[in-house]
CSV table of C-alpha atoms in Angstrom, one decimal:
chain,number,residue,atom,x,y,z
A,56,MET,CA,30.0,26.6,-24.6
A,57,ALA,CA,30.1,26.4,-21.1
A,58,PRO,CA,33.7,26.3,-19.7
A,59,LYS,CA,35.6,23.6,-18.5
A,60,ALA,CA,34.1,22.1,-15.0
A,61,ARG,CA,36.7,20.6,-12.7
A,62,ASN,CA,36.6,17.3,-11.2
A,63,THR,CA,33.7,16.1,-13.4
A,64,ASN,CA,34.9,12.7,-14.4
A,65,LYS,CA,32.1,11.1,-11.9
A,66,MET,CA,33.4,12.7,-9.2
A,67,ASN,CA,32.0,15.9,-7.9
A,68,ILE,CA,33.5,19.4,-8.0
A,69,SER,CA,35.5,20.4,-5.4
A,70,TYR,CA,34.5,24.6,-6.3
A,71,SER,CA,38.1,25.9,-5.8
A,72,SER,CA,37.6,29.6,-7.1
A,73,ASN,CA,39.5,32.0,-5.1
A,74,GLY,CA,36.6,33.9,-3.2
A,75,ILE,CA,34.0,31.6,-2.2
A,76,ALA,CA,34.5,31.7,1.4
A,77,GLN,CA,34.6,35.6,0.9
A,78,TRP,CA,31.6,35.7,-0.8
A,79,LEU,CA,29.7,33.5,2.0
A,80,ASP,CA,31.4,35.3,5.0
A,81,GLY,CA,28.1,37.0,6.7
A,82,TYR,CA,25.9,35.2,4.4
A,83,ARG,CA,23.4,32.9,4.8
A,84,ASP,CA,24.2,32.6,8.5
A,85,LYS,CA,21.2,34.5,10.1
A,86,TRP,CA,17.4,33.5,9.9
A,87,ASP,CA,16.2,35.6,7.7
A,88,ASP,CA,19.0,34.5,5.2
A,89,PHE,CA,17.2,31.5,4.7
A,90,TYR,CA,14.6,31.1,2.0
A,91,LEU,CA,11.2,30.6,3.0
A,92,SER,CA,11.2,27.2,2.1
A,93,GLU,CA,14.0,26.6,4.4
A,94,ARG,CA,12.5,28.3,7.2
A,95,TRP,CA,9.4,26.4,7.0
A,96,ALA,CA,11.7,23.2,6.7
A,97,PHE,CA,13.2,24.6,9.8
A,98,ASP,CA,9.7,25.3,12.0
A,99,LYS,CA,8.2,21.9,10.8
A,100,ILE,CA,11.1,19.8,12.1
A,101,ALA,CA,10.7,21.9,15.5
A,102,SER,CA,7.0,21.3,15.4
A,103,ILE,CA,7.6,17.6,15.6
A,104,LYS,CA,10.6,17.3,17.5
A,105,LYS,CA,11.6,20.3,19.3
A,106,THR,CA,14.8,19.7,19.4
A,107,PHE,CA,17.7,19.2,16.2
A,108,GLY,CA,19.5,16.9,17.8
A,109,ARG,CA,23.0,15.8,16.4
A,110,VAL,CA,23.3,17.5,13.2
A,111,LEU,CA,25.2,16.9,10.1
A,112,ASP,CA,25.1,19.9,7.4
A,113,VAL,CA,26.4,18.3,3.8
A,114,GLY,CA,27.6,21.5,1.9
A,115,CYS,CA,28.3,23.0,5.0
A,116,GLY,CA,30.0,26.3,3.5
A,117,MET,CA,30.6,28.6,6.6
A,118,GLY,CA,28.6,26.9,8.8
A,119,GLY,CA,25.8,29.1,8.7
A,120,LEU,CA,23.1,27.0,9.1
A,121,GLU,CA,24.1,26.7,12.8
A,122,HIS,CA,23.9,29.8,13.5
A,123,ALA,CA,20.4,30.4,11.9
A,124,ILE,CA,18.9,27.7,13.2
A,125,SER,CA,20.9,28.1,17.1
A,126,SER,CA,19.1,31.3,17.0
A,127,HIS,CA,15.9,29.8,17.5
A,128,TYR,CA,15.9,25.9,18.4
A,129,PRO,CA,18.4,24.2,20.5
A,130,ILE,CA,21.1,21.8,18.4
A,131,LYS,CA,22.7,19.3,20.4
A,132,GLU,CA,25.8,18.5,18.4
A,133,TYR,CA,26.9,20.3,14.7
A,134,HIS,CA,28.9,18.5,12.0
A,135,GLY,CA,29.6,20.2,8.8
A,136,VAL,CA,31.1,19.0,6.0
A,137,ASP,CA,32.0,20.3,2.6
A,138,ILE,CA,33.9,19.7,-0.3
A,139,ASN,CA,35.5,22.9,-0.5
A,140,ALA,CA,38.6,23.8,1.4
A,141,GLN,CA,38.7,27.3,1.7
A,142,VAL,CA,35.2,28.1,3.3
A,143,ILE,CA,36.0,25.1,5.8
A,144,ASP,CA,39.4,26.8,7.3
A,145,TYR,CA,37.1,30.2,7.2
A,146,ALA,CA,34.6,28.4,9.0
A,147,LYS,CA,37.0,27.3,11.4
A,148,ASP,CA,38.4,30.5,12.1
A,149,LYS,CA,35.0,31.0,13.4
A,150,GLN,CA,34.1,28.2,15.0
A,151,SER,CA,34.1,29.7,18.7
A,152,LEU,CA,31.3,31.6,17.6
A,153,PHE,CA,29.3,28.1,17.0
A,154,LYS,CA,26.8,27.6,20.0
A,155,ALA,CA,26.6,24.0,19.4
A,156,PRO,CA,29.6,21.9,20.2
A,157,SER,CA,30.9,21.4,16.6
A,158,ILE,CA,33.1,19.4,14.3
A,159,LEU,CA,34.2,20.8,10.7
A,160,GLN,CA,35.8,18.8,7.8
A,161,CYS,CA,36.9,19.0,4.6
A,162,ALA,CA,35.9,16.1,2.2
A,163,ASP,CA,33.9,15.1,-0.6
A,164,ILE,CA,30.4,13.5,1.1
A,165,LEU,CA,30.8,10.4,-0.7
A,166,LYS,CA,34.6,10.2,1.0
A,167,VAL,CA,34.0,11.5,4.2
A,168,ARG,CA,35.2,9.2,7.0
A,169,GLY,CA,34.6,9.9,10.7
A,170,PHE,CA,30.9,10.5,10.3
A,171,GLU,CA,28.8,7.7,11.8
A,172,LYS,CA,26.2,6.2,9.9
A,173,GLY,CA,22.6,6.4,11.3
A,174,SER,CA,23.6,8.7,14.4
A,175,TYR,CA,22.5,12.0,13.3
A,176,ASP,CA,18.9,13.2,14.3
A,177,THR,CA,18.7,15.6,11.2
A,178,VAL,CA,20.7,15.7,8.0
A,179,PHE,CA,20.7,18.9,5.9
A,180,SER,CA,21.8,19.4,1.9
A,181,LEU,CA,20.6,22.7,1.3
A,182,SER,CA,22.0,23.6,-2.1
A,183,CYS,CA,24.3,21.2,-2.3
A,184,ALA,CA,23.4,17.5,-4.1
A,185,ASP,CA,22.0,19.8,-6.6
A,186,TRP,CA,24.6,21.7,-7.0
A,187,ASN,CA,27.1,19.1,-7.8
A,188,ILE,CA,27.7,16.0,-10.3
A,189,GLU,CA,26.4,13.0,-8.1
A,190,THR,CA,23.2,13.9,-7.3
A,191,LYS,CA,21.5,10.9,-6.4
A,192,ALA,CA,24.6,9.3,-4.8
A,193,ILE,CA,25.0,12.4,-2.3
A,194,ILE,CA,21.2,11.8,-1.5
A,195,ASP,CA,21.3,8.5,-1.1
A,196,ARG,CA,24.8,8.9,1.4
A,197,CYS,CA,23.0,11.4,3.1
A,198,TRP,CA,20.3,9.1,4.0
A,199,GLN,CA,23.0,6.6,5.2
A,200,PHE,CA,23.9,9.1,8.1
A,201,VAL,CA,19.9,9.8,9.6
A,202,LYS,CA,19.1,7.9,12.6
A,203,PRO,CA,15.9,5.9,12.8
A,204,GLY,CA,13.0,8.7,13.7
A,205,GLY,CA,15.3,11.2,12.3
A,206,PHE,CA,15.3,13.6,9.6
A,207,PHE,CA,16.5,14.3,6.3
A,208,VAL,CA,16.2,17.9,4.5
A,209,ILE,CA,17.3,18.6,0.8
A,210,SER,CA,16.6,21.8,-1.0
A,211,LEU,CA,15.6,20.8,-4.9
A,212,ARG,CA,14.7,22.2,-8.0
A,213,LEU,CA,11.3,20.4,-9.3
A,214,SER,CA,9.4,20.2,-12.8
A,215,PRO,CA,6.7,18.4,-14.3
A,216,GLY,CA,8.7,17.5,-17.3
A,217,THR,CA,12.1,16.2,-18.0
A,218,GLY,CA,15.1,16.3,-15.4
A,219,ILE,CA,18.4,17.0,-16.0
A,220,ASN,CA,21.8,16.5,-14.7
A,221,ASN,CA,24.3,17.5,-17.7
A,222,ILE,CA,26.4,20.3,-16.6
A,223,LYS,CA,27.0,21.0,-20.2
A,224,LYS,CA,23.5,21.7,-20.6
A,225,SER,CA,22.1,23.2,-17.6
A,226,TYR,CA,24.7,24.9,-15.3
A,227,GLN,CA,25.7,28.2,-13.5
A,228,PRO,CA,28.5,30.3,-13.6
A,229,ILE,CA,29.8,31.0,-10.0
A,230,ALA,CA,33.1,32.7,-10.9
A,231,TRP,CA,34.5,34.9,-13.4
A,232,ASP,CA,37.8,36.9,-14.9
A,233,ASN,CA,38.3,40.2,-15.0
A,234,LYS,CA,37.0,40.0,-18.4
A,235,GLY,CA,33.0,38.8,-17.3
A,236,LYS,CA,34.3,35.3,-18.7
A,237,PRO,CA,33.0,32.1,-16.5
A,238,THR,CA,36.0,30.2,-14.7
A,239,GLU,CA,33.9,27.7,-13.0
A,240,ILE,CA,30.7,26.7,-13.3
A,241,ALA,CA,28.2,24.7,-10.6
A,242,ASN,CA,25.8,21.7,-12.1
A,243,TYR,CA,22.5,23.0,-12.2
A,244,VAL,CA,20.5,19.7,-11.5
A,245,VAL,CA,16.2,19.4,-12.0
A,246,PHE,CA,14.3,16.6,-11.0
A,247,ASN,CA,11.3,15.4,-12.2
A,248,THR,CA,8.8,15.5,-9.8
A,249,ARG,CA,7.6,11.8,-10.1
A,250,GLU,CA,10.9,10.6,-10.7
A,251,PHE,CA,12.1,12.3,-7.5
A,252,PHE,CA,9.6,11.2,-5.2
A,253,GLN,CA,9.7,7.7,-6.6
A,254,LYS,CA,13.6,7.2,-5.6
A,255,VAL,CA,12.4,8.7,-2.0
A,256,GLU,CA,10.0,5.8,-2.0
A,257,ARG,CA,12.8,3.2,-2.8
A,258,PHE,CA,14.9,4.5,0.4
A,259,ASN,CA,16.1,2.0,2.4
A,260,PRO,CA,15.2,1.8,5.3
A,261,GLN,CA,11.9,3.1,4.2
A,262,PRO,CA,11.0,6.8,5.2
A,263,SER,CA,7.8,7.1,7.1
A,264,ASN,CA,7.0,10.4,6.6
A,265,VAL,CA,7.6,13.1,3.4
A,266,TYR,CA,7.1,16.6,4.1
A,267,GLY,CA,7.4,19.5,0.9
A,268,TYR,CA,6.9,22.9,0.7
A,269,GLY,CA,7.9,25.0,-2.9
A,270,TYR,CA,6.9,27.4,-5.2
A,271,TRP,CA,7.1,28.2,-9.1
A,272,GLY,CA,10.1,30.7,-10.1
A,273,PRO,CA,12.4,31.6,-13.0
A,274,PRO,CA,16.1,30.3,-13.1
A,275,SER,CA,18.5,32.4,-11.8
A,276,LYS,CA,19.7,35.0,-14.6
A,277,THR,CA,22.7,33.7,-14.9
A,278,ALA,CA,22.0,29.8,-15.1
A,279,LYS,CA,22.3,28.8,-18.4
A,280,THR,CA,19.0,26.1,-18.6
A,281,PRO,CA,16.5,25.1,-21.0
A,282,TYR,CA,13.6,25.5,-18.3
A,283,LYS,CA,11.9,29.0,-17.8
A,284,LYS,CA,10.3,28.2,-14.3
A,285,LEU,CA,10.7,25.7,-11.9
A,286,VAL,CA,9.7,25.0,-8.7
A,287,PHE,CA,11.9,25.8,-5.9
A,288,GLY,CA,11.1,23.7,-2.9
A,289,VAL,CA,12.5,21.6,0.4
A,290,VAL,CA,11.5,18.0,0.9
A,291,ILE,CA,12.0,16.5,4.4
A,292,VAL,CA,12.0,12.4,4.6
A,293,GLN,CA,11.9,11.0,8.1
A,294,LYS,CA,13.5,8.1,8.7
A,295,LYS,CA,10.9,4.9,10.1
A,296,ASN,CA,11.9,3.7,13.7
A,297,ALA,CA,12.3,-0.1,14.1
A,298,GLN,CA,9.2,-0.5,15.9
A,299,ASP,CA,7.3,1.3,13.0
A,300,LYS,CA,5.8,-1.8,10.8
A,301,LYS,CA,3.7,0.4,8.5
A,302,ARG,CA,4.4,-0.4,5.2
A,303,ILE,CA,2.2,3.3,4.1
A,304,ILE,CA,4.4,6.4,3.3
A,305,ALA,CA,2.5,9.5,4.2
A,306,ALA,CA,3.0,12.2,2.5
A,307,HIS,CA,2.5,15.8,4.0
A,308,LEU,CA,3.0,18.5,0.6
A,309,ASN,CA,2.6,21.5,0.2
A,310,LEU,CA,3.5,22.1,-3.4
A,311,PRO,CA,1.7,23.4,-6.4
A,312,LEU,CA,-0.9,21.5,-8.0
A,313,ASP,CA,0.3,21.7,-11.7
A,314,LEU,CA,3.4,20.4,-10.3
A,315,ILE,CA,2.0,17.3,-8.7
A,316,ASN,CA,-0.8,16.3,-11.1
A,317,GLN,CA,1.3,16.4,-14.2
């Protein structure tokens, strides 16, 4: 039986376990700390726009994304939001090390205040939406913040089979007691490939381009999930400019054929 998850009654999990900030400190704050698929996304955006402009990082943790990207590419501003108060407190202690002007805020992205809709060149959800409860709502909310011509970047797990968003059936422990028993868990969300891209097609405003990169791999050894293998991918969705009247969304997908064709 799965341990109880906190704040899961149609709400996102606050992830209040002690030690999360210490675990994140010094982790995923350098370019090589990020997955190949994530670095692919960074390079892809830079090849199109040269700069990341105003960045909104949803599930920012310690703000390591700012450190990694700014070591290679320019960022105009960095705004980070995370549901966990502890990591935001730690990040603020090191905010002077950020290269770009930055704002850090503790909030659920579905309830956040002060971040203007349609004003960010690049919005990230890396290891965020697919680790929480209201995954689809988080995705929709992130899209609202993207400016015309800007990018939404999301990491996710994909399967040609049935997707799952049920923390009782698919989860991963993130904290344990001194006897090794899980005390807090994260939702382990998996999307059916067709279902995810159909959702992207229904984005309003409609995207102009969709880029994707991913590869097969086994779930984490600590994950409790019915899947034996998944595609771990990153998808970039570019929002149409006002002057772009094309109805067709251009897809540029570097994903396994057996994931797409099933």
